[in-house]
Coordinates of N, CA and C in Angstrom, one line a residue:
Chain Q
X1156 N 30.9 -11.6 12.7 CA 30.6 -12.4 11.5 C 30.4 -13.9 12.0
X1157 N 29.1 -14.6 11.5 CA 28.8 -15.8 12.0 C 30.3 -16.5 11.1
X1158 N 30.2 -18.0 12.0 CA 31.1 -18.7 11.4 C 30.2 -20.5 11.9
X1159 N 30.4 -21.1 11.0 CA 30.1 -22.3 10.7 C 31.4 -23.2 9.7
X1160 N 32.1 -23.6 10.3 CA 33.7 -24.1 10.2 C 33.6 -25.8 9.5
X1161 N 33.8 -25.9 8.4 CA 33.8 -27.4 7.7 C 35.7 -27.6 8.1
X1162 N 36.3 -28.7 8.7 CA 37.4 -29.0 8.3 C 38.2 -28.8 7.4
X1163 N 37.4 -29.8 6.7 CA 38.1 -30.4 5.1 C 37.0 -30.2 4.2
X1164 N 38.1 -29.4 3.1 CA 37.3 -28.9 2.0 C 37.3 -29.8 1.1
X1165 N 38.3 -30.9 1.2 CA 38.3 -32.0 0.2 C 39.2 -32.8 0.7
X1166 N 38.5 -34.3 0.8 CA 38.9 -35.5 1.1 C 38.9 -36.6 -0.1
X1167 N 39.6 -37.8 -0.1 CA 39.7 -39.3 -0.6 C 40.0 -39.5 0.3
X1168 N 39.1 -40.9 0.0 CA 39.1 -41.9 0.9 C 38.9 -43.2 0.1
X1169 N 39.6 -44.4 0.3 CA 39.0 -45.4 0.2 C 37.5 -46.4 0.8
X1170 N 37.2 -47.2 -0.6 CA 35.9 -47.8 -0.3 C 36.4 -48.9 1.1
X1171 N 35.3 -48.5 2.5 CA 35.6 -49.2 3.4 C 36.2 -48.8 4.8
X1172 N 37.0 -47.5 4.1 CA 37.8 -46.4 5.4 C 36.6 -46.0 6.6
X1173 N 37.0 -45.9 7.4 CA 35.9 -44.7 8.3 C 36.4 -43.5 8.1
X1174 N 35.6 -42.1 7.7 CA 35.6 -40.9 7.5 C 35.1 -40.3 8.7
X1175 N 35.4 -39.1 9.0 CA 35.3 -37.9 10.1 C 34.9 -36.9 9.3
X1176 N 34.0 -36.5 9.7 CA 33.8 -35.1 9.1 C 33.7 -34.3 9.9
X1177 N 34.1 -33.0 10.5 CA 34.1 -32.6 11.3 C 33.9 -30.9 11.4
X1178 N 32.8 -30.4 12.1 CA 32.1 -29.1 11.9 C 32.2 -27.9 13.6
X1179 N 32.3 -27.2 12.8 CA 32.4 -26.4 14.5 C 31.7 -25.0 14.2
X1180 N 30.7 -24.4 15.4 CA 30.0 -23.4 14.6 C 30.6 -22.6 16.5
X1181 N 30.9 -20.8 16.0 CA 31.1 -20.2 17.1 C 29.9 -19.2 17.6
X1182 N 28.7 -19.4 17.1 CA 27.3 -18.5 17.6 C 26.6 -19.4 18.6
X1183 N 27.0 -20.1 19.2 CA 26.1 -20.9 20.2 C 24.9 -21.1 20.2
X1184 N 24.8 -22.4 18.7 CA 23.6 -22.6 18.2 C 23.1 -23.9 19.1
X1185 N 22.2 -24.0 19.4 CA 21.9 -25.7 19.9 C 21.3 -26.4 18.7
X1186 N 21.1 -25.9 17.5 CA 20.5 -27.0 16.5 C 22.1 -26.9 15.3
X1187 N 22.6 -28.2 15.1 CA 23.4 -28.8 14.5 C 22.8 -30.0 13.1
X1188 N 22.9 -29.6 11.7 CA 22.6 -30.3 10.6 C 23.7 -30.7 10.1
X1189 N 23.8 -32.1 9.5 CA 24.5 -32.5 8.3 C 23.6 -32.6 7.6
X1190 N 24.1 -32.0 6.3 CA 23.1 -32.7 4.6 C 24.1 -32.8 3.9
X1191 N 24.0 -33.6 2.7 CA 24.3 -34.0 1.8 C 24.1 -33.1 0.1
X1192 N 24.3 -32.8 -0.5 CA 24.3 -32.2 -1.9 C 24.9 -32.6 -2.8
X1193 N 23.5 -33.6 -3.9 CA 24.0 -33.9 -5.0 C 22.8 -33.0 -6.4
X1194 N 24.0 -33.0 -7.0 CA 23.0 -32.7 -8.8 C 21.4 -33.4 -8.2
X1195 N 20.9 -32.4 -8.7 CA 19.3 -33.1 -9.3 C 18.5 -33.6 -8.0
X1196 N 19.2 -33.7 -6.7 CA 18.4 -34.1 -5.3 C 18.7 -32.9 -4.2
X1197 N 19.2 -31.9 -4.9 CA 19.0 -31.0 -3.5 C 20.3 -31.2 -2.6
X1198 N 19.2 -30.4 -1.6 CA 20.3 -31.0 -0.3 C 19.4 -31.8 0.6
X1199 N 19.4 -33.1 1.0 CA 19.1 -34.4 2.1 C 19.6 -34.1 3.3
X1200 N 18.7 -34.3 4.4 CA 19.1 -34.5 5.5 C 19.5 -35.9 5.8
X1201 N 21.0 -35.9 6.7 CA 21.2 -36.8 7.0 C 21.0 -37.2 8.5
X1202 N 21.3 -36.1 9.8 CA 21.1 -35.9 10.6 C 21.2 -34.7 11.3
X1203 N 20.6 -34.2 12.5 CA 20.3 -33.5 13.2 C 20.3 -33.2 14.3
X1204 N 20.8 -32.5 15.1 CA 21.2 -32.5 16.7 C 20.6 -31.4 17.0
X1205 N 19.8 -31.2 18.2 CA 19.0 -30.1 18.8 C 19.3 -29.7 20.3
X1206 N 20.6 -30.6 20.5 CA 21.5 -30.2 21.8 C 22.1 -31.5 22.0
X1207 N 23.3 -30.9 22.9 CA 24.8 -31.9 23.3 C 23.7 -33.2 23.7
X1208 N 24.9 -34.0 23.0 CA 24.6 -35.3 22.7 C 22.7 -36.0 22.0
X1209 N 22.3 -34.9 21.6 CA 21.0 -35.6 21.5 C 21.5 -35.4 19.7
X1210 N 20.3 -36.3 19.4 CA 20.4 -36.4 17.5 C 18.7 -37.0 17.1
X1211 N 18.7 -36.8 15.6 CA 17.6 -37.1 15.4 C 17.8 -38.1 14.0
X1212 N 17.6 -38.7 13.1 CA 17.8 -39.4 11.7 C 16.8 -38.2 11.0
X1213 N 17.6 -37.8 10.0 CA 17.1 -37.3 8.8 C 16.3 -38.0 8.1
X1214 N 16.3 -37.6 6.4 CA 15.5 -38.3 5.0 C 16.8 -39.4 5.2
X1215 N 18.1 -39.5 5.0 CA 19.3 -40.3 4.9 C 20.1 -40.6 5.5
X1216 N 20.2 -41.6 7.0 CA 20.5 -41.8 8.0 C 21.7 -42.7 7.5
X1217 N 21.2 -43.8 6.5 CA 21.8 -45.3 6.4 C 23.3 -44.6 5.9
X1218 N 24.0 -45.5 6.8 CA 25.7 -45.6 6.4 C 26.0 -44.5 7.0
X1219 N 25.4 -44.1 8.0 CA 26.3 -42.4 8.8 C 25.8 -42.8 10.0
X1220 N 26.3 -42.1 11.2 CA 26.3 -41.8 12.7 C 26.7 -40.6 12.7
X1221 N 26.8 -39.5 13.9 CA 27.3 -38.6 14.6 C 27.4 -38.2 15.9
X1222 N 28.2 -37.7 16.4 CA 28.4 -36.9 17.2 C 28.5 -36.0 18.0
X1223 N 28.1 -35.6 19.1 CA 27.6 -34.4 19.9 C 28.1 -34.5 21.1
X1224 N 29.5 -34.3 21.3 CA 29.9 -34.3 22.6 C 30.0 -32.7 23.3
X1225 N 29.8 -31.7 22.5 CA 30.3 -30.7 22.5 C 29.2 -29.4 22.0
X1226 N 28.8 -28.4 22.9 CA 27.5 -27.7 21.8 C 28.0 -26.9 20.6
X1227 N 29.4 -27.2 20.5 CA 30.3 -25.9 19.6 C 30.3 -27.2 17.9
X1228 N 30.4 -28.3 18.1 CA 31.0 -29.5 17.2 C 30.0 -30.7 17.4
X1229 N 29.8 -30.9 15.9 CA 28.9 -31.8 15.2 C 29.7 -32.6 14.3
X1230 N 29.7 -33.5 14.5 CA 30.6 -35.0 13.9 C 30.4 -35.5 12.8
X1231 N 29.9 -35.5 11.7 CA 29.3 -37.3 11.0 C 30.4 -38.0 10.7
X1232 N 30.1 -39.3 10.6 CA 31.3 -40.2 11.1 C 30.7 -41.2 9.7
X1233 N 31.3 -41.8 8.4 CA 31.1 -42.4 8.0 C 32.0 -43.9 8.6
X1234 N 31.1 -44.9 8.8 CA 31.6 -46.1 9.5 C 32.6 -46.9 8.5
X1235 N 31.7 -47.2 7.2 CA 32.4 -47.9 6.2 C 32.4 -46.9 4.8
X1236 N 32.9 -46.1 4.3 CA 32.6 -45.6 3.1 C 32.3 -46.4 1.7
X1237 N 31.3 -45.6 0.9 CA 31.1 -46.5 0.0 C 31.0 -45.6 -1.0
X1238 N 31.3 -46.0 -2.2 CA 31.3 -45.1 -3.7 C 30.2 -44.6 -3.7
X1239 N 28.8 -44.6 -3.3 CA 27.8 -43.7 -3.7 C 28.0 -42.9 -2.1
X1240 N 28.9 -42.9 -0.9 CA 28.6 -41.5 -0.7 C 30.0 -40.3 -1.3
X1241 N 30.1 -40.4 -2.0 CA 30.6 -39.5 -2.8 C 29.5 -38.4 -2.6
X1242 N 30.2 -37.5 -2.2 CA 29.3 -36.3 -2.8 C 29.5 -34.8 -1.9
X1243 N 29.3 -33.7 -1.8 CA 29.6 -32.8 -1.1 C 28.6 -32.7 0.3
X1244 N 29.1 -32.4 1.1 CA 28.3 -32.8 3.0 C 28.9 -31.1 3.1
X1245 N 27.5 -30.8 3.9 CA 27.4 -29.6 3.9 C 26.5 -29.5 5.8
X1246 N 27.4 -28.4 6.6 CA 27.2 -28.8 8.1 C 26.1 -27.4 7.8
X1247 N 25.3 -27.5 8.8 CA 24.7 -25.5 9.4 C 24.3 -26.1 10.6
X1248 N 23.9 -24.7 11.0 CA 23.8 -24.6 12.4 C 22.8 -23.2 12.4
X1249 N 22.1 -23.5 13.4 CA 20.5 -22.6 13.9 C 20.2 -22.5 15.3
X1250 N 19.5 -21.3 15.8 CA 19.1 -21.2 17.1 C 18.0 -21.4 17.2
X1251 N 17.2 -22.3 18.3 CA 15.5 -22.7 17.9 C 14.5 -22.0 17.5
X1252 N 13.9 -22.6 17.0 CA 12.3 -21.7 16.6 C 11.5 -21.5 17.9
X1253 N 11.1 -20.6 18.5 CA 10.7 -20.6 19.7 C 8.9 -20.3 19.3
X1254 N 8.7 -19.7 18.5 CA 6.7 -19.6 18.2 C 6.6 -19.5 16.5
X1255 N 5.8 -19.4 16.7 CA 5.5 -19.3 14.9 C 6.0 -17.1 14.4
X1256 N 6.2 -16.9 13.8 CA 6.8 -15.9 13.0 C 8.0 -15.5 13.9
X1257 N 8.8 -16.1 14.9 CA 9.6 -15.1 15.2 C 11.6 -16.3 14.4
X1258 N 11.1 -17.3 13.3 CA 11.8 -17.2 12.6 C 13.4 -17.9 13.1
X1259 N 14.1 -18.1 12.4 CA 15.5 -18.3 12.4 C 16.6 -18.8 10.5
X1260 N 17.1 -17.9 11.1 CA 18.1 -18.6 9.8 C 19.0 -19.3 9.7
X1261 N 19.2 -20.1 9.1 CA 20.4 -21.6 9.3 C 21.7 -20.6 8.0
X1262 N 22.9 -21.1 8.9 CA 23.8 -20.4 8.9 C 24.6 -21.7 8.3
X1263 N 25.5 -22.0 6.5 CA 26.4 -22.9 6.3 C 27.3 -23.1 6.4
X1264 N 27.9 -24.0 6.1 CA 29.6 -24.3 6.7 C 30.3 -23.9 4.8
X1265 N 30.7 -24.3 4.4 CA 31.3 -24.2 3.3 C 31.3 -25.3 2.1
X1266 N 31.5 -26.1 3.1 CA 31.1 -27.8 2.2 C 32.0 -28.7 2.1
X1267 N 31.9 -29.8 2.5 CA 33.5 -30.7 2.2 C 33.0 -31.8 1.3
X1268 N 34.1 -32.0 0.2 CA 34.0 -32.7 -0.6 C 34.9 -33.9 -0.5
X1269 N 33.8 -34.8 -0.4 CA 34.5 -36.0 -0.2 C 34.3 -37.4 -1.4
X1270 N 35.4 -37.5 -1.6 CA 35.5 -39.0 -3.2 C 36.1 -40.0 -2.9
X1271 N 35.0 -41.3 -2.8 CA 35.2 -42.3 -2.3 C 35.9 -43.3 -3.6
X1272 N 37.1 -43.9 -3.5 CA 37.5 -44.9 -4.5 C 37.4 -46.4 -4.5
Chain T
X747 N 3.6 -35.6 5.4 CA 4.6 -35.6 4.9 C 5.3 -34.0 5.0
X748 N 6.4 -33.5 5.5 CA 7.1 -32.5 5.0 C 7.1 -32.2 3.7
X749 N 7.5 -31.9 2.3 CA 7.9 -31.6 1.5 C 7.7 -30.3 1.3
X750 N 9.0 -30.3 -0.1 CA 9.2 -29.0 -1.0 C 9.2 -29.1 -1.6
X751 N 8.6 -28.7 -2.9 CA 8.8 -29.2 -4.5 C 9.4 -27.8 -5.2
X752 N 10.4 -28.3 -6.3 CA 10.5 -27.3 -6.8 C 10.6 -28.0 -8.2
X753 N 9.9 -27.2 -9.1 CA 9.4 -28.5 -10.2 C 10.6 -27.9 -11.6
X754 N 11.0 -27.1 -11.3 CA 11.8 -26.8 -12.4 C 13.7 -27.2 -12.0
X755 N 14.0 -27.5 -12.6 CA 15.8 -28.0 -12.5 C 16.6 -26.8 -12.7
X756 N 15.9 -26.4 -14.0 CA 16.8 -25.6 -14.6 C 16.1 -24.4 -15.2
X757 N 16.2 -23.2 -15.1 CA 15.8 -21.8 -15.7 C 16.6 -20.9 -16.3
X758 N 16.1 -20.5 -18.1 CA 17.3 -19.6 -18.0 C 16.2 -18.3 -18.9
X759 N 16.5 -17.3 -18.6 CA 15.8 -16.6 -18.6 C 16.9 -14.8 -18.7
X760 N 16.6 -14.2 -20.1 CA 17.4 -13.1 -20.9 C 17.5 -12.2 -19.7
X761 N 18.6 -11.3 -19.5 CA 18.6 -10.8 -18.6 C 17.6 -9.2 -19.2
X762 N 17.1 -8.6 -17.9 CA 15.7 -8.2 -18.5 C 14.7 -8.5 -18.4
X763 N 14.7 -9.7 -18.3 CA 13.2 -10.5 -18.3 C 13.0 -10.4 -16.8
X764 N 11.5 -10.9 -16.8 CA 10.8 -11.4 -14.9 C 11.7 -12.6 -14.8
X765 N 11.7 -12.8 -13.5 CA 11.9 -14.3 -13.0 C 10.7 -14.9 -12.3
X766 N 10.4 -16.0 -12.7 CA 9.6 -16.3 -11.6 C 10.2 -17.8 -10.9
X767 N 10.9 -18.2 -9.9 CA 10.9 -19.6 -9.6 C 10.0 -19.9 -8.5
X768 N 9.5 -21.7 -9.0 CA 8.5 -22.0 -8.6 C 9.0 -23.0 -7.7
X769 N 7.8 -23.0 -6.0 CA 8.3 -23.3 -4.9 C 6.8 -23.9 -4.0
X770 N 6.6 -25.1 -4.3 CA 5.4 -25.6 -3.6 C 5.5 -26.6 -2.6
X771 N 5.0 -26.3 -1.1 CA 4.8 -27.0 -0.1 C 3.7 -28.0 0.3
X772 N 4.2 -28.8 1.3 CA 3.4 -29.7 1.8 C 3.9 -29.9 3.6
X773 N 3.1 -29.4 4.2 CA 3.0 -29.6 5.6 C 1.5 -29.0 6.3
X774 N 1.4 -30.1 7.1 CA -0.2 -29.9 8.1 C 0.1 -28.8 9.2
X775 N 1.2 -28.5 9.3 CA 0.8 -27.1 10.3 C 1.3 -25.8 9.9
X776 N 1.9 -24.8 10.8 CA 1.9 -23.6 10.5 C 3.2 -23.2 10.1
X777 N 3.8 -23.3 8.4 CA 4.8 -23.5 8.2 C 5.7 -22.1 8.3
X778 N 7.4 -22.1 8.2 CA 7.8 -20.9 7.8 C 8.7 -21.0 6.3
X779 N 8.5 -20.3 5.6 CA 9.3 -20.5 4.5 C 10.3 -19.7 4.1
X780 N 11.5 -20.2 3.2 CA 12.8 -19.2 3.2 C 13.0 -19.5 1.5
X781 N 13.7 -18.8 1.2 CA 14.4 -18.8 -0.4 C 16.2 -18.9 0.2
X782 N 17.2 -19.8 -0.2 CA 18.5 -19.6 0.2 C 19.1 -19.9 -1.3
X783 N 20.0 -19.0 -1.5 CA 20.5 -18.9 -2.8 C 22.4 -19.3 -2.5
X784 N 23.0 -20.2 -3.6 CA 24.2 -20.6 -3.8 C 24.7 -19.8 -5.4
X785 N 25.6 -18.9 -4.9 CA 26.5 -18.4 -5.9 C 27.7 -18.8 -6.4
X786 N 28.2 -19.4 -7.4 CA 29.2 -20.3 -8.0 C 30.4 -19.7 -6.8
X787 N 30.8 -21.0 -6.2 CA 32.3 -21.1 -5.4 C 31.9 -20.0 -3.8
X788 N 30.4 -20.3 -3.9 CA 30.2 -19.6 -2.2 C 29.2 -20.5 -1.7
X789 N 29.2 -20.4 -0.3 CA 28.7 -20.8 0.6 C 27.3 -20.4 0.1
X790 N 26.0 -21.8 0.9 CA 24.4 -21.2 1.0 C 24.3 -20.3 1.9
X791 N 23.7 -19.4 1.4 CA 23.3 -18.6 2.4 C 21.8 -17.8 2.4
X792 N 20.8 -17.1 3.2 CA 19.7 -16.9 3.2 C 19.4 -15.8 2.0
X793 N 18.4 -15.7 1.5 CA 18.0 -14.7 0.3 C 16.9 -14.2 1.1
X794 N 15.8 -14.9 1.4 CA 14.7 -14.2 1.8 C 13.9 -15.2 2.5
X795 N 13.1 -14.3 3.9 CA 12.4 -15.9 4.5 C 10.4 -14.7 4.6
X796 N 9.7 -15.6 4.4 CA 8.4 -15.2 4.3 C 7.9 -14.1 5.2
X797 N 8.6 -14.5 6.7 CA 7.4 -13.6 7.6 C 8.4 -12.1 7.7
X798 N 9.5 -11.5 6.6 CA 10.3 -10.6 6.9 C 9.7 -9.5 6.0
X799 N 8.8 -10.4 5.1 CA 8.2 -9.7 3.8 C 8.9 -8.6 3.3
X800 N 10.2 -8.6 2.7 CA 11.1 -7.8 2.5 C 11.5 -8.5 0.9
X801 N 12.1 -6.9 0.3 CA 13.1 -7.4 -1.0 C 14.4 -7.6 -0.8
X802 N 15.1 -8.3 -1.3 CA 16.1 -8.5 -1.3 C 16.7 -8.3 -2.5
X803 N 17.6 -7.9 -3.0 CA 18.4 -8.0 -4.1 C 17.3 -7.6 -5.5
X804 N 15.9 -7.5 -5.2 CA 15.2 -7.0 -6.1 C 13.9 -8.4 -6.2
X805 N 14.4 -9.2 -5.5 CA 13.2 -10.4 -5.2 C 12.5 -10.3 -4.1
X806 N 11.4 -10.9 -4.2 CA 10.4 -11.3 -3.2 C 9.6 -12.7 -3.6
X807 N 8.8 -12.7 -2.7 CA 7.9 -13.9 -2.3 C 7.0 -13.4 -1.3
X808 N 5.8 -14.1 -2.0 CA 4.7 -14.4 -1.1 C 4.1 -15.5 -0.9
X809 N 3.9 -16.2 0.4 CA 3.6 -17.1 0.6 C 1.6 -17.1 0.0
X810 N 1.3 -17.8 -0.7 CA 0.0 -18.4 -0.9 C -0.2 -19.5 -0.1
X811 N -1.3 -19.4 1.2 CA -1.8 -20.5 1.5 C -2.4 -21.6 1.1
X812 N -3.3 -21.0 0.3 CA -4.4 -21.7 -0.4 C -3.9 -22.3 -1.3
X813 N -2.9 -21.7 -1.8 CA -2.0 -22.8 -3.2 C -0.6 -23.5 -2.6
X814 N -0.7 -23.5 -1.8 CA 0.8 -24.1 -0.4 C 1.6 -23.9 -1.6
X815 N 2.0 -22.3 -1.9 CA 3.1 -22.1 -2.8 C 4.0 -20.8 -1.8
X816 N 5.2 -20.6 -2.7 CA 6.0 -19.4 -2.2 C 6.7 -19.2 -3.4
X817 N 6.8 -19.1 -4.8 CA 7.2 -18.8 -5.9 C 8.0 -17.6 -5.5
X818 N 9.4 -17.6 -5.8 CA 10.3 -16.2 -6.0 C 10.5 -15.0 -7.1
X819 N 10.1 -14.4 -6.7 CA 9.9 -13.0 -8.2 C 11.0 -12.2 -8.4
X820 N 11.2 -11.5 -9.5 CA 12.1 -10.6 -9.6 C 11.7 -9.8 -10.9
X821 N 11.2 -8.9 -11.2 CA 10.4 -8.2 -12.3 C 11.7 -7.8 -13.6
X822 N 13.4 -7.7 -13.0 CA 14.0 -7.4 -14.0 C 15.2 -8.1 -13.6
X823 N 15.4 -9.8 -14.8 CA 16.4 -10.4 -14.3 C 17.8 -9.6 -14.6
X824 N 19.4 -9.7 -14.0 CA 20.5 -9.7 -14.1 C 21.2 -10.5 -13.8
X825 N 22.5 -10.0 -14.6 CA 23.3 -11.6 -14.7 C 23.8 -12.2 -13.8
X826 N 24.3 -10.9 -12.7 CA 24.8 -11.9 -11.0 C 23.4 -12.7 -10.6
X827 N 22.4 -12.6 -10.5 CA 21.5 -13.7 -10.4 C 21.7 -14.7 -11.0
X828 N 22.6 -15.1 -11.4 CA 23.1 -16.3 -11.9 C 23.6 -17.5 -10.6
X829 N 22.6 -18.5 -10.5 CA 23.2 -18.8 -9.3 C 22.1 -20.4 -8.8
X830 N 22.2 -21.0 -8.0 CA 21.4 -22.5 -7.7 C 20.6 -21.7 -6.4
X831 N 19.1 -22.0 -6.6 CA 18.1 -21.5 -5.7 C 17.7 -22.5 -4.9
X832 N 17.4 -22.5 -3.8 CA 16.8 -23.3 -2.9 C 15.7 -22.7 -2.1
X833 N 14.0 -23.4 -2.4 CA 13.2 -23.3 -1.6 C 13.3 -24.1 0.0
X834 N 13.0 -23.6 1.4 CA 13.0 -24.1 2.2 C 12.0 -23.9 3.3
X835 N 11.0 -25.2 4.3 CA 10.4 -25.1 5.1 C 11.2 -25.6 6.6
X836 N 10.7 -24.8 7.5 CA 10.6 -25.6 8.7 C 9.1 -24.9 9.4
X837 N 8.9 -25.7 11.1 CA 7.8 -25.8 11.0 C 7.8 -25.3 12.3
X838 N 6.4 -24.9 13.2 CA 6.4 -24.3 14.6 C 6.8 -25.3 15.3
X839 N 7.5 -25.5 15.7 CA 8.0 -26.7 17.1 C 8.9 -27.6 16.6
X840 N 9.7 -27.6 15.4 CA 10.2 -28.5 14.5 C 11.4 -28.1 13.8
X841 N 12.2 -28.1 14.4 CA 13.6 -27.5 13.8 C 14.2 -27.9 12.9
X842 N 13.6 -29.0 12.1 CA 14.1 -29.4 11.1 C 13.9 -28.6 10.2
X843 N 15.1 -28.3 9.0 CA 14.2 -27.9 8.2 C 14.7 -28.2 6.4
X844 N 14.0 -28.5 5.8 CA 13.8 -29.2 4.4 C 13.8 -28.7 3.3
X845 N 14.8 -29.1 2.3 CA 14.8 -28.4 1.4 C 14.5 -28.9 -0.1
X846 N 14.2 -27.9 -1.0 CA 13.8 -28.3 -2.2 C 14.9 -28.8 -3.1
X847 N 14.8 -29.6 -4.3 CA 16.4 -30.3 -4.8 C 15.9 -29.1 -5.5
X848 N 15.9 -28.1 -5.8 CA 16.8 -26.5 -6.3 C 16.3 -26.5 -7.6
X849 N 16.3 -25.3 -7.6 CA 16.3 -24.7 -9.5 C 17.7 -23.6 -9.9
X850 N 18.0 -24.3 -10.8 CA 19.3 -23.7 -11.4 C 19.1 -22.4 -12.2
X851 N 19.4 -21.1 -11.7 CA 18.8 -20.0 -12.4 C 20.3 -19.6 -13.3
X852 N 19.9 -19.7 -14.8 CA 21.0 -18.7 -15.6 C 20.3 -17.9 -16.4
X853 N 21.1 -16.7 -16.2 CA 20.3 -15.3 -17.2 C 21.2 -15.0 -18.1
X854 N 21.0 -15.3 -19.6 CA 21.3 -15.3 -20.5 C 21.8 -14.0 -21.1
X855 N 22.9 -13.2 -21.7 CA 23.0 -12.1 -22.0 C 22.3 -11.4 -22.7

């Protein structure tokens, strides 16, 4: 059974804290996603990893970093929290697309909810 | 531009009835497309992806080129279909992949 591992299913935090979010997938994917999920916008990409230590900026980069020291664990690291990132962060993980039709499915973490005060 | 559109928020639709949710793309090359469905207090997970051409649960999709659509069907809704739909692309060489802000399916008794 795939597994895609969210830490924390629910966090507070104060406006200003740095947050960890922290993800661990055990199918030895080399592609690593954080998004975001709010009402009425879906789910946003924030960032993206396509192997140890490399990353890419999503649609929603501003106010996040991550990290990739590890091909098992994917980071987002909120530096300064702020009341609008309230919202549920949602990790997956995928194995590359290698040609056109031979496909891949992105596999989710659970979701951690995080409320900034 | 990548995008997904999915122009409806909200669908509610008597159980019984067709479903149809609507799912329009935008990308210049050779895209792949999926349907991933959220059931209240579960994880997303995949429903159906284009090139598997399969039913699932009683749904399908066909990708339209010519109308850069993938609309989700289901000829006789039920009430576990009750649940937040997500259209999604990624692309040949492009691991990213993008999703639509969802349509909220409730089937009415």
């Amino acid at each position: 059974d795939v597994k895609v591992t969210q830490s924390s299913r629910y966090l507070v935090k104060r406006t200003g804290e740095k947050v960890f979010l922290e993800c661990v997938q055990d199918m030895d994917h080399e592609n690593m996603f954080w998004y975001r999920q709010d009402p009425g916008l879906g789910l946003r990409l924030i960032y993206f990893s396509y192997d140890v230590k490399m990353k890419e900026k999503g649609d929603i980069p501003e106010g996040y970093s991550v990290s990739r020291e590890k091909k098992e664990r994917f980071s987002l690291i909120l530096e300064s929290a702020s009341t609008n990132q309230t919202s549920m962060y949602l990790c997956a993980s995928t194995s590359p697309r290698t040609s056109a039709g031979s496909g891949n499915t992105i596999y989710f973490g659970e979701g951690s909810w995080l409320t900034v005060v | 531009a990548q995008r997904v559109t999915q122009p409806e928020k909200l669908l509610s639709v008597f159980k019984g009835a067709p479903v149809e949710l609507k799912c329009n793309y935008s990308y210049s090359g050779s895209p792949e497309l999926f349907w991933y469905v959220q059931y209240s207090r579960q994880r997303l997970q995949l429903l159906l992806r284009h090139i598997s051409r399969e039913s699932i649960k009683g749904f399908t999709a066909d990708l339209n080129k010519g109308e850069t659509s993938f609309h989700l069907k289901k000829p006789f809704a039920q009430e576990e279909d009750s649940a937040m739909y997500y259209c999604a692309l990624s692309g040949v060489g492009d691991d990213k992949i993008i999703f639509g802000k969802g349509t909220r399916l409730h089937i009415l008794p």
